[in-house]
Short mmCIF file of C-alpha atoms in Angstrom, two decimals:
data_model
loop_
_atom_site.label_atom_id
_atom_site.label_comp_id
_atom_site.label_asym_id
_atom_site.label_seq_id
_atom_site.Cartn_x
_atom_site.Cartn_y
_atom_site.Cartn_z
CA MET D 13 -35.42 2.12 53.00
CA ILE D 14 -32.09 3.58 52.15
CA VAL D 15 -32.29 4.03 48.36
CA ASP D 16 -35.56 4.37 46.40
CA ILE D 17 -35.48 4.58 42.62
CA LYS D 18 -38.54 4.67 40.39
CA ASN D 19 -38.50 4.85 36.66
CA LEU D 20 -35.00 6.38 36.41
CA SER D 21 -33.37 7.02 33.10
CA ALA D 22 -30.05 8.60 32.31
CA ARG D 23 -27.95 9.89 29.22
CA TYR D 24 -24.21 10.14 28.84
CA GLU D 25 -22.28 11.69 26.05
CA ALA D 26 -25.71 11.84 24.07
CA LYS D 27 -26.36 8.22 24.58
CA ASN D 28 -29.34 6.69 26.47
CA VAL D 29 -27.39 4.57 29.08
CA LEU D 30 -30.01 3.74 31.76
CA HIS D 31 -33.67 2.98 30.87
CA ASN D 32 -36.67 3.10 33.20
CA ILE D 33 -34.75 1.73 36.30
CA SER D 34 -36.62 0.97 39.56
CA LEU D 35 -34.85 -0.41 42.62
CA SER D 36 -34.95 -0.13 46.35
CA ILE D 37 -32.20 -0.91 48.99
CA GLN D 38 -33.36 -1.65 52.44
CA PRO D 39 -31.29 -1.69 55.64
CA GLY D 40 -29.10 -4.71 55.77
CA GLU D 41 -29.02 -5.19 51.98
CA ASN D 42 -25.65 -5.01 50.41
CA TYR D 43 -25.53 -5.45 46.62
CA VAL D 44 -23.15 -6.52 43.93
CA ILE D 45 -24.15 -5.06 40.37
CA ARG D 46 -23.02 -7.34 37.66
CA GLY D 47 -23.19 -7.20 33.87
CA GLU D 48 -21.01 -6.94 30.68
CA SER D 49 -19.02 -4.10 30.17
CA GLY D 50 -21.08 -1.21 28.87
CA SER D 51 -24.32 -2.37 30.50
CA GLY D 52 -24.69 0.66 32.66
CA LYS D 53 -23.42 -0.64 36.01
CA THR D 54 -21.06 2.43 36.59
CA THR D 55 -23.58 4.98 35.54
CA LEU D 56 -26.27 3.40 37.94
CA GLY D 57 -23.71 3.77 40.76
CA LYS D 58 -22.80 7.40 39.70
CA VAL D 59 -26.50 8.29 39.66
CA ILE D 60 -27.13 6.95 43.18
CA ALA D 61 -24.13 9.02 44.33
CA GLY D 62 -25.39 12.13 42.89
CA LEU D 63 -22.63 12.42 39.98
CA VAL D 64 -24.79 11.95 36.85
CA LYS D 65 -28.01 13.78 35.98
CA TYR D 66 -31.04 11.71 35.32
CA THR D 67 -34.85 11.72 34.88
CA GLY D 68 -37.26 9.82 37.06
CA GLU D 69 -37.28 9.56 40.97
CA LEU D 70 -34.40 8.93 43.27
CA ASN D 71 -34.65 9.37 47.07
CA ILE D 72 -31.66 8.65 49.53
CA HIS D 73 -32.53 8.34 53.21
CA LEU D 74 -29.78 8.63 55.62
CA SER D 75 -29.82 8.25 59.32
CA PRO D 76 -29.06 11.24 61.83
CA ALA D 77 -28.79 8.70 64.53
CA SER D 78 -25.93 6.55 62.65
CA ALA D 79 -22.36 6.79 63.89
CA LEU D 80 -21.25 6.83 60.29
CA LYS D 81 -20.90 9.93 58.18
CA PRO D 82 -24.42 10.94 56.70
CA ALA D 83 -23.18 10.77 52.99
CA VAL D 84 -22.96 8.58 49.85
CA HIS D 85 -19.46 8.21 48.64
CA PHE D 86 -18.63 6.57 45.16
CA VAL D 87 -15.12 5.10 44.49
CA GLU D 88 -14.13 5.42 40.87
CA SER D 89 -12.70 2.25 39.04
CA TRP D 90 -9.43 4.15 38.92
CA TYR D 91 -7.89 7.18 40.47
CA ARG D 92 -7.86 10.58 38.79
CA PHE D 93 -5.34 13.11 40.28
CA THR D 94 -3.99 16.52 39.38
CA ASN D 95 -0.62 18.12 39.92
CA LEU D 96 0.08 21.05 42.11
CA GLU D 97 -1.19 23.59 39.60
CA GLY D 98 -4.53 21.57 39.45
CA ASP D 99 -4.14 20.03 35.83
CA ARG D 100 -3.37 16.51 34.77
CA ASN D 101 -0.68 17.27 32.23
CA PHE D 102 1.52 14.13 33.05
CA TYR D 103 3.59 11.87 30.75
CA TYR D 104 4.11 8.12 31.06
CA GLN D 105 7.93 8.10 31.75
CA GLN D 106 7.62 10.74 34.46
CA ARG D 107 6.70 8.18 36.99
CA TYR D 108 10.16 6.74 36.82
CA ASN D 109 12.16 10.03 36.66
CA HIS D 110 12.77 10.96 40.16
CA GLN D 111 15.04 13.74 39.19
CA GLN D 112 11.82 15.65 38.16
CA LYS D 113 10.48 18.50 40.39
CA ARG D 114 7.96 17.48 43.04
CA ASP D 115 4.93 17.91 40.68
CA THR D 116 2.25 16.39 42.84
CA VAL D 117 1.69 15.95 46.60
CA THR D 118 3.00 13.04 48.35
CA ILE D 119 0.59 10.18 49.43
CA ALA D 120 1.09 11.46 53.13
CA ARG D 121 0.01 15.01 52.17
CA GLU D 122 -2.95 13.75 50.11
CA LEU D 123 -4.22 11.81 52.97
CA GLU D 124 -3.53 14.69 55.49
CA LEU D 125 -5.36 17.20 53.32
CA TYR D 126 -8.30 14.75 52.86
CA GLY D 127 -8.53 14.07 56.70
CA LYS D 128 -8.53 17.97 57.41
CA GLU D 129 -11.47 18.48 54.79
CA HIS D 130 -13.58 15.72 56.33
CA SER D 131 -12.44 16.21 59.96
CA LEU D 132 -11.51 12.57 60.27
CA ASP D 133 -9.68 10.78 63.07
CA ILE D 134 -6.08 9.96 62.37
CA ALA D 135 -6.18 6.83 64.53
CA ALA D 136 -8.61 5.24 62.15
CA LEU D 137 -6.30 6.09 59.29
CA ASN D 138 -3.30 4.48 60.80
CA GLU D 139 -5.30 1.40 61.23
CA LEU D 140 -6.08 1.18 57.57
CA ILE D 141 -2.63 1.96 56.51
CA THR D 142 -1.44 -1.02 58.65
CA THR D 143 -4.06 -3.23 57.23
CA PHE D 144 -3.18 -2.51 53.64
CA SER D 145 0.66 -2.33 54.16
CA TYR D 146 0.65 1.17 52.85
CA ALA D 147 3.28 2.72 55.00
CA LYS D 148 5.94 2.22 52.40
CA VAL D 149 4.58 4.55 49.81
CA LEU D 150 3.42 7.51 51.96
CA ASP D 151 6.52 9.55 50.90
CA GLU D 152 5.87 8.85 47.04
CA GLN D 153 4.28 11.39 44.73
CA LEU D 154 0.89 10.40 43.32
CA PHE D 155 2.34 9.74 39.73
CA GLU D 156 5.04 7.53 41.16
CA ILE D 157 2.93 4.74 42.55
CA SER D 158 1.45 1.65 40.63
CA SER D 159 -2.16 1.16 39.76
CA GLY D 160 -2.62 -1.26 42.73
CA GLU D 161 -1.37 1.14 45.22
CA HIS D 162 -3.60 4.05 43.57
CA LYS D 163 -6.51 1.62 44.25
CA LYS D 164 -5.42 1.14 47.84
CA LEU D 165 -5.38 4.88 48.17
CA GLN D 166 -8.95 5.21 46.88
CA LEU D 167 -10.13 2.58 49.34
CA ILE D 168 -8.21 3.82 52.30
CA LYS D 169 -9.91 7.30 51.80
CA ALA D 170 -13.39 5.80 51.36
CA LEU D 171 -13.15 3.60 54.31
CA TRP D 172 -11.64 6.43 56.50
CA LEU D 173 -14.53 8.58 55.62
CA SER D 174 -16.88 5.80 56.63
CA PRO D 175 -20.11 7.08 54.80
CA GLN D 176 -23.42 5.48 55.33
CA LEU D 177 -23.67 4.43 51.79
CA LEU D 178 -20.46 3.24 50.02
CA ILE D 179 -20.54 2.41 46.26
CA ILE D 180 -17.15 0.90 44.84
CA ASP D 181 -16.63 0.59 41.12
CA GLN D 182 -14.37 -2.48 40.43
CA PRO D 183 -13.07 -2.74 44.03
CA TYR D 184 -10.29 -5.33 43.21
CA THR D 185 -8.64 -3.63 40.15
CA GLY D 186 -4.87 -3.99 40.51
CA LEU D 187 -4.94 -5.73 43.84
CA ASP D 188 -2.91 -8.81 44.68
CA VAL D 189 -4.36 -11.87 46.37
CA LYS D 190 -3.30 -10.60 49.81
CA ALA D 191 -4.77 -7.20 49.38
CA ARG D 192 -7.94 -8.51 47.99
CA ALA D 193 -8.46 -10.73 51.19
CA HIS D 194 -7.64 -7.59 53.55
CA LEU D 195 -10.13 -5.54 51.53
CA ASN D 196 -12.97 -8.20 52.05
CA GLN D 197 -12.44 -8.18 55.88
CA VAL D 198 -12.35 -4.47 56.19
CA LEU D 199 -15.54 -4.16 54.05
CA ASN D 200 -17.17 -6.69 56.27
CA ASN D 201 -16.24 -4.82 59.29
CA TYR D 202 -17.69 -1.62 57.76
CA VAL D 203 -21.01 -3.40 57.22
CA GLU D 204 -20.83 -4.64 60.89
CA LYS D 205 -20.66 -0.90 61.92
CA GLY D 206 -23.96 -0.15 60.20
CA GLY D 207 -22.65 0.75 56.65
CA THR D 208 -24.38 -0.13 53.47
CA LEU D 209 -22.22 -1.55 50.69
CA THR D 210 -22.75 -1.70 46.94
CA LEU D 211 -20.09 -3.10 44.68
CA ILE D 212 -19.76 -2.90 40.94
CA SER D 213 -18.05 -6.08 40.01
CA ASN D 214 -18.00 -9.35 38.04
CA ASP D 215 -15.54 -10.98 40.42
CA THR D 216 -16.75 -14.03 42.41
CA GLU D 217 -14.64 -13.71 45.62
CA LEU D 218 -16.87 -11.19 47.38
CA PRO D 219 -17.14 -10.14 51.06
CA ASP D 220 -19.52 -12.38 53.08
CA SER D 221 -21.54 -9.24 53.77
CA ILE D 222 -22.72 -9.03 50.03
CA ASN D 223 -26.18 -10.68 50.29
CA ARG D 224 -27.93 -9.41 47.10
CA ALA D 225 -27.06 -9.37 43.38
CA ILE D 226 -28.57 -7.58 40.50
CA PHE D 227 -27.72 -7.82 36.79
CA MET D 228 -27.70 -5.20 34.23
CA LYS D 229 -27.97 -5.57 30.24
CA ASP D 230 -28.17 -2.73 27.82
CA GLY D 231 -28.97 -0.11 30.63
CA THR D 232 -31.79 -2.23 32.11
CA LEU D 233 -32.06 -4.30 35.40
CA ILE D 234 -32.34 -7.84 35.38
CA ASN D 235 -33.44 -8.89 38.89
CA SER D 236 -32.15 -12.25 39.55
CA ASN D 237 -29.91 -14.07 42.27
CA THR D 238 -28.84 -16.68 39.90
CA PRO D 239 -24.96 -16.77 39.43
CA LEU D 240 -23.42 -14.53 36.77
CA ASN D 241 -23.04 -16.56 33.51
CA LEU D 242 -21.78 -14.20 30.69
CA HIS D 243 -21.78 -16.27 27.48
CA GLU D 244 -18.37 -17.31 26.22
CA LYS D 245 -17.51 -15.37 23.14
CA GLU D 246 -16.09 -17.40 20.16
CA LEU D 247 -12.67 -16.25 18.94
CA LYS D 248 -12.78 -14.96 15.40
CA PRO D 249 -10.02 -15.94 12.88
CA LEU D 250 -6.87 -14.03 13.57
CA PRO D 251 -6.16 -11.09 11.24
CA SER D 252 -3.80 -12.26 8.56
CA PHE D 253 -0.87 -10.08 9.73
CA LEU D 254 -0.90 -11.78 13.14
CA LEU D 255 -0.33 -15.10 11.66
CA GLN D 256 3.15 -14.23 10.49
CA ARG D 257 6.29 -14.99 12.71
CA PRO D 258 7.83 -11.91 14.04
CA GLN D 259 11.13 -10.87 12.35
CA TYR D 260 13.72 -11.64 15.14
CA THR D 261 17.24 -10.18 14.90
CA SER D 262 18.52 -12.09 17.90
CA HIS D 263 17.58 -15.34 19.63
CA ASN D 264 18.11 -13.54 23.05
CA ILE D 265 15.53 -10.98 23.57
CA ILE D 266 16.26 -9.86 27.27
CA SER D 267 19.48 -10.30 29.28
CA MET D 268 19.53 -8.77 32.62
CA LYS D 269 22.29 -9.27 35.24
CA ASN D 270 22.41 -8.13 38.87
CA ILE D 271 19.77 -5.30 38.13
CA ARG D 272 19.59 -2.72 40.81
CA VAL D 273 17.39 0.46 40.86
CA ARG D 274 17.40 2.86 43.90
CA TYR D 275 15.68 6.05 44.76
CA ASP D 276 17.67 7.89 47.38
CA GLN D 277 17.65 5.42 50.20
CA LYS D 278 15.04 3.20 48.82
CA GLU D 279 15.95 0.11 46.86
CA VAL D 280 13.26 -0.93 44.39
CA LEU D 281 15.14 -3.73 42.64
CA SER D 282 18.08 -5.54 44.00
CA GLY D 283 20.36 -8.24 42.36
CA VAL D 284 17.65 -9.38 39.70
CA ASP D 285 18.97 -11.73 36.91
CA TRP D 286 16.59 -12.61 33.95
CA GLU D 287 17.07 -14.18 30.51
CA VAL D 288 14.31 -14.27 28.00
CA ASN D 289 14.65 -15.93 24.69
CA ALA D 290 12.51 -15.67 21.40
CA GLY D 291 9.30 -17.41 21.56
CA GLU D 292 9.19 -17.87 25.34
CA ARG D 293 6.18 -16.66 27.08
CA TRP D 294 6.74 -15.60 30.57
CA LEU D 295 4.41 -14.81 33.55
CA LEU D 296 5.70 -12.00 35.84
CA GLN D 297 4.15 -11.97 39.28
CA GLY D 298 4.58 -10.43 42.72
CA HIS D 299 2.68 -8.49 45.30
CA ASN D 300 1.71 -4.74 44.90
CA GLY D 301 4.90 -2.71 45.07
CA SER D 302 7.22 -5.69 44.47
CA GLY D 303 9.01 -4.06 41.60
CA LYS D 304 7.15 -5.54 38.58
CA SER D 305 6.44 -2.13 36.78
CA THR D 306 9.90 -0.95 37.43
CA LEU D 307 11.40 -3.95 35.98
CA LEU D 308 9.17 -3.61 32.81
CA SER D 309 10.20 -0.04 32.46
CA LEU D 310 13.84 -1.05 32.27
CA ILE D 311 12.99 -3.23 29.26
CA THR D 312 10.73 -0.76 27.31
CA GLY D 313 13.18 2.17 27.66
CA ASP D 314 10.99 4.29 29.73
CA HIS D 315 13.29 4.37 32.96
CA PRO D 316 16.55 6.43 33.08
CA GLN D 317 18.36 3.88 35.26
CA ALA D 318 18.37 1.42 32.41
CA TYR D 319 21.75 2.69 31.28
CA ALA D 320 23.40 2.25 34.84
CA ASN D 321 22.56 -1.45 34.72
CA ASP D 322 23.79 -4.50 32.57
CA ILE D 323 20.97 -4.96 30.19
CA LYS D 324 20.77 -6.43 26.59
CA LEU D 325 17.64 -5.97 24.56
CA PHE D 326 17.40 -8.00 21.23
CA GLY D 327 21.01 -8.72 21.41
CA VAL D 328 22.21 -5.23 21.94
CA GLN D 329 23.81 -3.80 25.12
CA ARG D 330 21.76 -0.75 26.42
CA GLY D 331 23.74 2.41 25.81
CA GLY D 332 25.43 0.95 22.76
CA GLY D 333 23.95 3.73 20.64
CA GLU D 334 20.37 2.62 20.04
CA SER D 335 17.45 5.12 20.61
CA ILE D 336 14.46 4.58 22.65
CA TRP D 337 12.40 4.27 19.41
CA ASP D 338 14.77 1.44 18.09
CA ILE D 339 13.63 -0.53 21.17
CA LYS D 340 9.97 0.46 21.21
CA ARG D 341 9.42 -0.37 17.54
CA ARG D 342 10.13 -4.10 18.49
CA ILE D 343 7.73 -4.01 21.60
CA GLY D 344 4.10 -3.82 21.83
CA MET D 345 3.06 -2.94 25.33
CA ILE D 346 -0.22 -2.11 27.54
CA SER D 347 -0.47 -1.35 31.18
CA PRO D 348 -2.85 0.39 33.33
CA GLU D 349 -0.55 3.32 33.97
CA MET D 350 -0.18 3.81 30.12
CA HIS D 351 -4.00 3.91 29.92
CA TRP D 352 -3.93 6.83 32.47
CA TYR D 353 -1.75 8.91 30.21
CA PHE D 354 -3.35 8.28 26.91
CA ASP D 355 -4.56 11.17 24.61
CA ALA D 356 -8.11 11.90 25.85
CA ASN D 357 -8.75 13.36 22.42
CA ALA D 358 -8.00 10.30 20.49
CA THR D 359 -10.79 8.34 18.72
CA VAL D 360 -10.77 4.52 18.92
CA LEU D 361 -9.31 4.28 15.40
CA GLN D 362 -6.56 6.65 16.23
CA SER D 363 -5.87 4.95 19.47
CA LEU D 364 -5.26 1.66 17.61
CA ALA D 365 -3.22 3.07 14.78
CA SER D 366 -1.05 4.84 17.11
CA GLY D 367 0.56 1.60 17.92
CA PHE D 368 2.39 1.64 14.60
CA PHE D 369 4.27 4.59 15.84
CA ASP D 370 4.46 4.14 19.56
CA SER D 371 2.75 7.47 20.11
CA ASN D 372 0.26 8.75 22.54
CA GLY D 373 -2.46 9.33 19.84
CA LEU D 374 -2.04 9.35 16.06
CA TYR D 375 -0.18 12.07 14.32
CA ARG D 376 0.91 10.63 11.03
CA GLN D 377 -0.65 9.43 7.82
CA LEU D 378 -1.02 5.68 7.43
CA ARG D 379 0.41 3.68 4.53
CA TYR D 380 -2.06 1.43 2.54
CA THR D 381 -0.97 -1.86 4.28
CA GLN D 382 -1.32 -0.18 7.77
CA LYS D 383 -4.77 0.77 6.91
CA GLN D 384 -5.62 -2.67 5.88
CA GLN D 385 -4.29 -4.06 9.13
CA LEU D 386 -6.05 -1.44 11.12
CA GLU D 387 -9.44 -2.48 9.34
CA GLU D 388 -8.82 -6.13 10.12
CA LEU D 389 -8.15 -5.42 13.66
CA LEU D 390 -11.18 -3.20 14.35
CA GLN D 391 -13.33 -5.97 12.86
CA PHE D 392 -11.57 -8.63 14.78
CA LEU D 393 -11.91 -6.72 18.07
CA ASP D 394 -15.67 -5.75 17.18
CA LEU D 395 -14.81 -2.15 17.45
CA GLN D 396 -15.84 -1.15 13.95
CA ASP D 397 -19.18 0.64 14.89
CA VAL D 398 -17.31 2.91 17.48
CA LYS D 399 -14.05 3.68 15.61
CA ASN D 400 -14.74 7.28 15.10
CA GLU D 401 -15.94 8.02 18.62
CA LEU D 402 -13.56 9.39 21.33
CA LEU D 403 -11.82 6.48 23.34
CA SER D 404 -12.55 8.42 26.49
CA THR D 405 -16.29 8.18 25.98
CA GLN D 406 -16.34 4.31 25.74
CA PRO D 407 -17.12 2.00 28.49
CA LEU D 408 -13.67 1.15 30.46
CA GLY D 409 -13.83 -2.41 28.75
CA LYS D 410 -14.04 -1.09 25.35
CA GLN D 411 -11.25 1.42 26.05
CA ARG D 412 -9.07 -1.42 27.30
CA LEU D 413 -9.85 -3.61 24.20
CA ALA D 414 -8.83 -0.60 21.85
CA LEU D 415 -5.55 -0.25 23.72
CA LEU D 416 -4.88 -4.00 23.44
CA GLY D 417 -5.32 -3.81 19.84
CA ARG D 418 -2.75 -0.99 19.80
CA THR D 419 -0.40 -3.33 21.45
CA ILE D 420 -0.59 -5.98 18.82
CA ILE D 421 -1.12 -3.97 15.60
CA LYS D 422 2.50 -3.97 14.54
CA ASN D 423 2.92 -7.71 15.21
CA PRO D 424 6.07 -6.82 17.48
CA GLN D 425 8.76 -9.36 18.52
CA LEU D 426 7.83 -8.85 22.14
CA LEU D 427 4.40 -8.38 23.80
CA VAL D 428 4.52 -6.85 27.20
CA LEU D 429 1.03 -7.27 28.83
CA ASP D 430 1.03 -5.68 32.10
CA GLU D 431 -2.28 -6.64 33.86
CA PRO D 432 -3.95 -6.33 30.39
CA CYS D 433 -7.38 -7.42 31.58
CA GLN D 434 -7.83 -4.76 34.31
CA GLY D 435 -11.26 -3.25 33.58
CA LEU D 436 -12.50 -6.19 31.43
CA ASP D 437 -15.33 -8.29 32.44
CA GLN D 438 -15.19 -12.12 32.70
CA GLN D 439 -16.08 -12.74 29.18
CA GLN D 440 -13.67 -10.09 27.78
CA THR D 441 -10.92 -11.52 30.05
CA GLN D 442 -11.45 -15.10 28.71
CA TYR D 443 -11.58 -13.80 25.13
CA PHE D 444 -8.46 -11.69 25.44
CA ASN D 445 -6.44 -14.73 26.94
CA LYS D 446 -7.64 -16.99 24.17
CA LEU D 447 -6.34 -14.26 21.81
CA VAL D 448 -2.99 -14.30 23.49
CA ASP D 449 -2.91 -18.15 23.17
CA GLU D 450 -3.70 -18.02 19.58
CA ILE D 451 -1.15 -15.10 18.76
CA SER D 452 1.47 -17.09 20.63
CA LYS D 453 1.34 -19.79 17.95
CA ASN D 454 3.44 -17.46 15.56
CA GLY D 455 6.32 -17.54 17.93
CA VAL D 456 5.92 -14.09 19.50
CA THR D 457 7.71 -13.62 22.89
CA ILE D 458 5.45 -12.63 25.60
CA ILE D 459 5.69 -11.18 29.19
CA TYR D 460 2.36 -11.20 30.80
CA VAL D 461 1.79 -9.74 34.33
CA GLY D 462 -1.14 -11.13 36.11
CA HIS D 463 -2.08 -11.87 39.74
CA PHE D 464 -4.56 -14.82 39.38
CA GLU D 465 -3.66 -18.30 38.00
CA THR D 466 -7.28 -18.77 36.94
CA GLN D 467 -7.24 -15.60 34.74
CA LEU D 468 -4.08 -16.45 32.57
CA PRO D 469 -3.33 -17.59 29.06
CA SER D 470 -2.74 -21.34 28.85
CA SER D 471 0.34 -20.83 26.65
CA ILE D 472 2.56 -19.46 29.46
CA THR D 473 5.99 -21.45 29.50
CA HIS D 474 8.11 -19.59 32.06
CA LYS D 475 7.55 -17.76 35.41
CA LEU D 476 9.41 -15.01 37.32
CA VAL D 477 8.18 -13.92 40.71
CA LEU D 478 9.41 -10.75 42.67
CA LYS D 479 9.15 -10.03 46.34
CA ASN D 480 10.33 -6.79 47.79
CA GLY D 481 12.35 -6.15 44.64
CA LYS D 482 14.27 -9.50 44.59
CA LYS D 483 13.70 -12.61 42.46
CA VAL D 484 12.05 -15.42 44.32
CA PRO D 485 14.44 -18.34 43.87
CA GLY D 486 13.28 -21.77 42.79
CA ILE D 487 10.22 -20.60 40.77
#
């Protein structure tokens, strides 16, 4: 027996999260833990890894005869990093400002330090870097890379460590189709070498080595090997303010000609042309590192090289005197990176309301009509009961739903939804995409970034695909 749990309970932020859990994991058993957001999946994984206090009994049995490291390693759902001074005082636009001082270590240095700390073999690292096509970002700073590249960094470090028990929370978050396939093969190889694997995921495309499934609901285990079947949630009637057509000032929303973005000798975007008109709903796709986030940052006004390119937004040439706030007030945006940098001290209510002002938290008084919209949206997203709790204490799925609410609260002319369903379970993803379809009926313009055709709104009308910073023709 590798893991033996008896009558285990746990609390988090004064809430009972796990209730009287009993579970054993035998050699050769590799689990996927499934369940709705907030069911306790992540907390259970952290308890097994020794990261959360508990009551009850937990015994981990590691083998001194194994070639793998006698350790339990937990991979977070996203990567938490600090700057060179050891704090996390970053801002969203800093990622695109390469004139800033080197504030965090490079990826190569991060891996070097990790290898020294754990006395790891460099040859094994080089093999993982090749497998995940990671060499191209080794000279980047931690805050400069995308969410998918951060996930790869977490996975590379964990697989390089090769612990006897590996627990990965949301292993596929931010990864494109190719990277997912590579990950599954590497995880199968890990198991063949004697590792025990536990994944916390509602995804269906799992490694062949996963041979057990458990399901969680409200902090308890439901032992069943039947397929995950989260009931489909019915969409409530839209808040009244989202039924109104956005007030467009121009038929042409985005005009980009021969867009080029370069950092030193590295060209991130090259010769990209793109026209988006009012009411169109675009899907933006491309592999990890293809330039999607950089392209979006030019639109949202977060990238300093926007002024060096031929870009018109809402019919106005960039650099024509408009401020970044003139642009942002017409745009609602959500992205995994924005979530990283959001105010950890904001409540759920404050997080939604900050969308009126495009701020990182709420620092102004709301008008009466804004309060009405806020209440409508809290009810619509089923967040009314947690509105006064800190956003950071909520399950990841509820955090993301709150920030999605922030995106739509001002009924903007343009919605930029950059992998909006990262961290959401299957039910929440279906619900949100139905919401996007419903909102699109009012004529809003949408740019939606998503890797998987099966997890997209049905209302998409156009498609742009990037590959190595260039527009793929004929799509």
